[in-house]
């Protein structure tokens, strides 16, 4: 039995390394304070692979389930991979490092999802265990670049010439950031929460 009195969730968590489970029960794992570290074959991520140049490689995963001080399920960790995409400048394959940090808190309703503490995204809890791959795949999809490019120093076309001014490049980056924000379903909940907070603070 671990003595967790006065300890942070990471101090007493049991680490399981190697093969990751296919399904997880967030409530049970959070009560046990379990950590998982391992990797999954990239080819298991069908929706993600559809956006890539090939399906070779691994997705590295670190997950930590624990209960918050107010007894809510929390999942923290990260998922990362080197993904091969087609560079839209030179049309050659670019290997891009992609990482998504997870800060999820368990919720049962949309109302709870809108009232989460700052910095957390909702993890919708179900009666049945949830499949791990779809959860991680969604995080990676949201972290993909809108348009894939080699780093400037690695792209032959970029080294030879460019027709895009600095101002145009900044505008393109801003549009891409806004598009990524719209792609994230949790940003809608965040905006709804912000509007709700604003309406309650405005003078009548």
JSON list of N, CA, C and O in Angstrom, two decimals, residues 8-21 29-30 32-38 61-66 75-77:
[
{"chain": "A", "resi": 8, "resn": "UNK", "atom": "N", "xyz": [2.65, 14.37, -3.88]},
{"chain": "A", "resi": 8, "resn": "UNK", "atom": "CA", "xyz": [2.02, 14.74, -5.14]},
{"chain": "A", "resi": 8, "resn": "UNK", "atom": "C", "xyz": [1.59, 13.47, -5.86]},
{"chain": "A", "resi": 8, "resn": "UNK", "atom": "O", "xyz": [2.06, 12.38, -5.54]},
{"chain": "A", "resi": 9, "resn": "UNK", "atom": "N", "xyz": [0.69, 13.58, -6.85]},
{"chain": "A", "resi": 9, "resn": "UNK", "atom": "CA", "xyz": [0.25, 12.38, -7.57]},
{"chain": "A", "resi": 9, "resn": "UNK", "atom": "C", "xyz": [1.40, 11.61, -8.20]},
{"chain": "A", "resi": 9, "resn": "UNK", "atom": "O", "xyz": [1.35, 10.39, -8.31]},
{"chain": "A", "resi": 10, "resn": "UNK", "atom": "N", "xyz": [2.47, 12.30, -8.59]},
{"chain": "A", "resi": 10, "resn": "UNK", "atom": "CA", "xyz": [3.57, 11.63, -9.26]},
{"chain": "A", "resi": 10, "resn": "UNK", "atom": "C", "xyz": [4.47, 10.88, -8.28]},
{"chain": "A", "resi": 10, "resn": "UNK", "atom": "O", "xyz": [5.18, 9.97, -8.64]},
{"chain": "A", "resi": 11, "resn": "UNK", "atom": "N", "xyz": [4.44, 11.28, -6.99]},
{"chain": "A", "resi": 11, "resn": "UNK", "atom": "CA", "xyz": [5.35, 10.66, -6.02]},
{"chain": "A", "resi": 11, "resn": "UNK", "atom": "C", "xyz": [5.00, 9.20, -5.77]},
{"chain": "A", "resi": 11, "resn": "UNK", "atom": "O", "xyz": [5.87, 8.38, -5.49]},
{"chain": "A", "resi": 12, "resn": "UNK", "atom": "N", "xyz": [3.69, 8.86, -5.83]},
{"chain": "A", "resi": 12, "resn": "UNK", "atom": "CA", "xyz": [3.27, 7.51, -5.42]},
{"chain": "A", "resi": 12, "resn": "UNK", "atom": "C", "xyz": [2.62, 6.73, -6.54]},
{"chain": "A", "resi": 12, "resn": "UNK", "atom": "O", "xyz": [2.00, 5.71, -6.30]},
{"chain": "A", "resi": 13, "resn": "UNK", "atom": "N", "xyz": [2.75, 7.22, -7.76]},
{"chain": "A", "resi": 13, "resn": "UNK", "atom": "CA", "xyz": [2.10, 6.53, -8.88]},
{"chain": "A", "resi": 13, "resn": "UNK", "atom": "C", "xyz": [2.93, 5.33, -9.31]},
{"chain": "A", "resi": 13, "resn": "UNK", "atom": "O", "xyz": [4.15, 5.36, -9.34]},
{"chain": "A", "resi": 14, "resn": "UNK", "atom": "N", "xyz": [2.24, 4.26, -9.64]},
{"chain": "A", "resi": 14, "resn": "UNK", "atom": "CA", "xyz": [2.88, 3.06, -10.16]},
{"chain": "A", "resi": 14, "resn": "UNK", "atom": "C", "xyz": [3.05, 3.20, -11.66]},
{"chain": "A", "resi": 14, "resn": "UNK", "atom": "O", "xyz": [2.10, 3.47, -12.38]},
{"chain": "A", "resi": 15, "resn": "UNK", "atom": "N", "xyz": [4.28, 3.01, -12.14]},
{"chain": "A", "resi": 15, "resn": "UNK", "atom": "CA", "xyz": [4.59, 3.14, -13.57]},
{"chain": "A", "resi": 15, "resn": "UNK", "atom": "C", "xyz": [4.54, 1.78, -14.23]},
{"chain": "A", "resi": 15, "resn": "UNK", "atom": "O", "xyz": [5.17, 0.83, -13.77]},
{"chain": "A", "resi": 16, "resn": "UNK", "atom": "N", "xyz": [3.76, 1.69, -15.32]},
{"chain": "A", "resi": 16, "resn": "UNK", "atom": "CA", "xyz": [3.72, 0.48, -16.13]},
{"chain": "A", "resi": 16, "resn": "UNK", "atom": "C", "xyz": [4.32, 0.80, -17.49]},
{"chain": "A", "resi": 16, "resn": "UNK", "atom": "O", "xyz": [3.81, 1.65, -18.22]},
{"chain": "A", "resi": 17, "resn": "UNK", "atom": "N", "xyz": [5.41, 0.13, -17.83]},
{"chain": "A", "resi": 17, "resn": "UNK", "atom": "CA", "xyz": [6.11, 0.40, -19.07]},
{"chain": "A", "resi": 17, "resn": "UNK", "atom": "C", "xyz": [5.92, -0.76, -20.04]},
{"chain": "A", "resi": 17, "resn": "UNK", "atom": "O", "xyz": [5.72, -1.91, -19.64]},
{"chain": "A", "resi": 18, "resn": "UNK", "atom": "N", "xyz": [6.02, -0.42, -21.33]},
{"chain": "A", "resi": 18, "resn": "UNK", "atom": "CA", "xyz": [5.94, -1.46, -22.35]},
{"chain": "A", "resi": 18, "resn": "UNK", "atom": "C", "xyz": [4.65, -1.40, -23.13]},
{"chain": "A", "resi": 18, "resn": "UNK", "atom": "O", "xyz": [4.25, -0.35, -23.61]},
{"chain": "A", "resi": 19, "resn": "UNK", "atom": "N", "xyz": [3.95, -2.53, -23.21]},
{"chain": "A", "resi": 19, "resn": "UNK", "atom": "CA", "xyz": [2.73, -2.62, -24.01]},
{"chain": "A", "resi": 19, "resn": "UNK", "atom": "C", "xyz": [1.61, -1.83, -23.35]},
{"chain": "A", "resi": 19, "resn": "UNK", "atom": "O", "xyz": [1.33, -1.95, -22.16]},
{"chain": "A", "resi": 20, "resn": "UNK", "atom": "N", "xyz": [0.94, -1.00, -24.15]},
{"chain": "A", "resi": 20, "resn": "UNK", "atom": "CA", "xyz": [-0.16, -0.18, -23.65]},
{"chain": "A", "resi": 20, "resn": "UNK", "atom": "C", "xyz": [-1.47, -0.93, -23.78]},
{"chain": "A", "resi": 20, "resn": "UNK", "atom": "O", "xyz": [-1.66, -1.73, -24.69]},
{"chain": "A", "resi": 21, "resn": "UNK", "atom": "N", "xyz": [-2.43, -0.68, -22.88]},
{"chain": "A", "resi": 21, "resn": "UNK", "atom": "CA", "xyz": [-3.71, -1.38, -22.97]},
{"chain": "A", "resi": 21, "resn": "UNK", "atom": "C", "xyz": [-4.53, -0.88, -24.16]},
{"chain": "A", "resi": 21, "resn": "UNK", "atom": "O", "xyz": [-4.40, 0.28, -24.57]},
{"chain": "A", "resi": 29, "resn": "UNK", "atom": "N", "xyz": [-8.37, 3.64, -13.13]},
{"chain": "A", "resi": 29, "resn": "UNK", "atom": "CA", "xyz": [-6.95, 3.95, -13.22]},
{"chain": "A", "resi": 29, "resn": "UNK", "atom": "C", "xyz": [-6.59, 5.18, -12.40]},
{"chain": "A", "resi": 29, "resn": "UNK", "atom": "O", "xyz": [-5.51, 5.24, -11.79]},
{"chain": "A", "resi": 30, "resn": "UNK", "atom": "N", "xyz": [-7.50, 6.17, -12.35]},
{"chain": "A", "resi": 30, "resn": "UNK", "atom": "CA", "xyz": [-7.25, 7.38, -11.56]},
{"chain": "A", "resi": 30, "resn": "UNK", "atom": "C", "xyz": [-7.22, 7.05, -10.07]},
{"chain": "A", "resi": 30, "resn": "UNK", "atom": "O", "xyz": [-6.39, 7.58, -9.33]},
{"chain": "A", "resi": 32, "resn": "UNK", "atom": "N", "xyz": [-6.28, 4.33, -8.80]},
{"chain": "A", "resi": 32, "resn": "UNK", "atom": "CA", "xyz": [-5.02, 3.61, -8.55]},
{"chain": "A", "resi": 32, "resn": "UNK", "atom": "C", "xyz": [-3.80, 4.49, -8.77]},
{"chain": "A", "resi": 32, "resn": "UNK", "atom": "O", "xyz": [-2.69, 4.11, -8.40]},
{"chain": "A", "resi": 33, "resn": "UNK", "atom": "N", "xyz": [-4.00, 5.65, -9.39]},
{"chain": "A", "resi": 33, "resn": "UNK", "atom": "CA", "xyz": [-2.88, 6.56, -9.66]},
{"chain": "A", "resi": 33, "resn": "UNK", "atom": "C", "xyz": [-1.86, 6.00, -10.61]},
{"chain": "A", "resi": 33, "resn": "UNK", "atom": "O", "xyz": [-0.65, 6.20, -10.46]},
{"chain": "A", "resi": 34, "resn": "UNK", "atom": "N", "xyz": [-2.31, 5.28, -11.64]},
{"chain": "A", "resi": 34, "resn": "UNK", "atom": "CA", "xyz": [-1.39, 4.57, -12.53]},
{"chain": "A", "resi": 34, "resn": "UNK", "atom": "C", "xyz": [-0.80, 5.47, -13.62]},
{"chain": "A", "resi": 34, "resn": "UNK", "atom": "O", "xyz": [-1.46, 6.39, -14.11]},
{"chain": "A", "resi": 35, "resn": "UNK", "atom": "N", "xyz": [0.44, 5.17, -13.96]},
{"chain": "A", "resi": 35, "resn": "UNK", "atom": "CA", "xyz": [1.12, 5.80, -15.09]},
{"chain": "A", "resi": 35, "resn": "UNK", "atom": "C", "xyz": [1.43, 4.72, -16.13]},
{"chain": "A", "resi": 35, "resn": "UNK", "atom": "O", "xyz": [1.73, 3.58, -15.78]},
{"chain": "A", "resi": 36, "resn": "UNK", "atom": "N", "xyz": [1.36, 5.11, -17.39]},
{"chain": "A", "resi": 36, "resn": "UNK", "atom": "CA", "xyz": [1.70, 4.21, -18.49]},
{"chain": "A", "resi": 36, "resn": "UNK", "atom": "C", "xyz": [2.72, 4.89, -19.39]},
{"chain": "A", "resi": 36, "resn": "UNK", "atom": "O", "xyz": [2.59, 6.08, -19.69]},
{"chain": "A", "resi": 37, "resn": "UNK", "atom": "N", "xyz": [3.70, 4.13, -19.81]},
{"chain": "A", "resi": 37, "resn": "UNK", "atom": "CA", "xyz": [4.67, 4.63, -20.79]},
{"chain": "A", "resi": 37, "resn": "UNK", "atom": "C", "xyz": [4.95, 3.52, -21.79]},
{"chain": "A", "resi": 37, "resn": "UNK", "atom": "O", "xyz": [5.25, 2.39, -21.40]},
{"chain": "A", "resi": 38, "resn": "UNK", "atom": "N", "xyz": [4.83, 3.85, -23.07]},
{"chain": "A", "resi": 38, "resn": "UNK", "atom": "CA", "xyz": [5.05, 2.84, -24.09]},
{"chain": "A", "resi": 38, "resn": "UNK", "atom": "C", "xyz": [4.89, 3.42, -25.47]},
{"chain": "A", "resi": 38, "resn": "UNK", "atom": "O", "xyz": [4.93, 4.64, -25.66]},
{"chain": "A", "resi": 61, "resn": "UNK", "atom": "N", "xyz": [3.95, 7.27, -26.10]},
{"chain": "A", "resi": 61, "resn": "UNK", "atom": "CA", "xyz": [2.85, 7.69, -25.23]},
{"chain": "A", "resi": 61, "resn": "UNK", "atom": "C", "xyz": [3.31, 7.68, -23.77]},
{"chain": "A", "resi": 61, "resn": "UNK", "atom": "O", "xyz": [3.97, 6.75, -23.32]},
{"chain": "A", "resi": 62, "resn": "UNK", "atom": "N", "xyz": [2.94, 8.74, -23.05]},
{"chain": "A", "resi": 62, "resn": "UNK", "atom": "CA", "xyz": [3.07, 8.76, -21.59]},
{"chain": "A", "resi": 62, "resn": "UNK", "atom": "C", "xyz": [1.75, 9.26, -21.02]},
{"chain": "A", "resi": 62, "resn": "UNK", "atom": "O", "xyz": [1.26, 10.32, -21.40]},
{"chain": "A", "resi": 63, "resn": "UNK", "atom": "N", "xyz": [1.16, 8.48, -20.12]},
{"chain": "A", "resi": 63, "resn": "UNK", "atom": "CA", "xyz": [-0.13, 8.83, -19.54]},
{"chain": "A", "resi": 63, "resn": "UNK", "atom": "C", "xyz": [-0.07, 8.68, -18.03]},
{"chain": "A", "resi": 63, "resn": "UNK", "atom": "O", "xyz": [0.55, 7.75, -17.51]},
{"chain": "A", "resi": 64, "resn": "UNK", "atom": "N", "xyz": [-0.72, 9.61, -17.34]},
{"chain": "A", "resi": 64, "resn": "UNK", "atom": "CA", "xyz": [-0.81, 9.54, -15.89]},
{"chain": "A", "resi": 64, "resn": "UNK", "atom": "C", "xyz": [-2.24, 9.83, -15.46]},
{"chain": "A", "resi": 64, "resn": "UNK", "atom": "O", "xyz": [-2.76, 10.91, -15.69]},
{"chain": "A", "resi": 65, "resn": "UNK", "atom": "N", "xyz": [-2.87, 8.82, -14.86]},
{"chain": "A", "resi": 65, "resn": "UNK", "atom": "CA", "xyz": [-4.23, 8.96, -14.35]},
{"chain": "A", "resi": 65, "resn": "UNK", "atom": "C", "xyz": [-4.15, 9.18, -12.84]},
{"chain": "A", "resi": 65, "resn": "UNK", "atom": "O", "xyz": [-3.44, 8.45, -12.14]},
{"chain": "A", "resi": 66, "resn": "UNK", "atom": "N", "xyz": [-4.91, 10.15, -12.33]},
{"chain": "A", "resi": 66, "resn": "UNK", "atom": "CA", "xyz": [-4.97, 10.35, -10.89]},
{"chain": "A", "resi": 66, "resn": "UNK", "atom": "C", "xyz": [-6.23, 11.13, -10.53]},
{"chain": "A", "resi": 66, "resn": "UNK", "atom": "O", "xyz": [-6.91, 11.68, -11.39]},
{"chain": "A", "resi": 75, "resn": "UNK", "atom": "N", "xyz": [-6.41, 13.10, -16.37]},
{"chain": "A", "resi": 75, "resn": "UNK", "atom": "CA", "xyz": [-5.46, 12.40, -17.24]},
{"chain": "A", "resi": 75, "resn": "UNK", "atom": "C", "xyz": [-4.48, 13.43, -17.78]},
{"chain": "A", "resi": 75, "resn": "UNK", "atom": "O", "xyz": [-4.87, 14.36, -18.49]},
{"chain": "A", "resi": 76, "resn": "UNK", "atom": "N", "xyz": [-3.23, 13.27, -17.42]},
{"chain": "A", "resi": 76, "resn": "UNK", "atom": "CA", "xyz": [-2.17, 14.13, -17.93]},
{"chain": "A", "resi": 76, "resn": "UNK", "atom": "C", "xyz": [-1.13, 13.27, -18.64]},
{"chain": "A", "resi": 76, "resn": "UNK", "atom": "O", "xyz": [-1.02, 12.07, -18.39]},
{"chain": "A", "resi": 77, "resn": "UNK", "atom": "N", "xyz": [-0.39, 13.88, -19.53]},
{"chain": "A", "resi": 77, "resn": "UNK", "atom": "CA", "xyz": [0.66, 13.17, -20.23]},
{"chain": "A", "resi": 77, "resn": "UNK", "atom": "C", "xyz": [0.95, 13.80, -21.57]},
{"chain": "A", "resi": 77, "resn": "UNK", "atom": "O", "xyz": [0.67, 14.98, -21.80]}
]
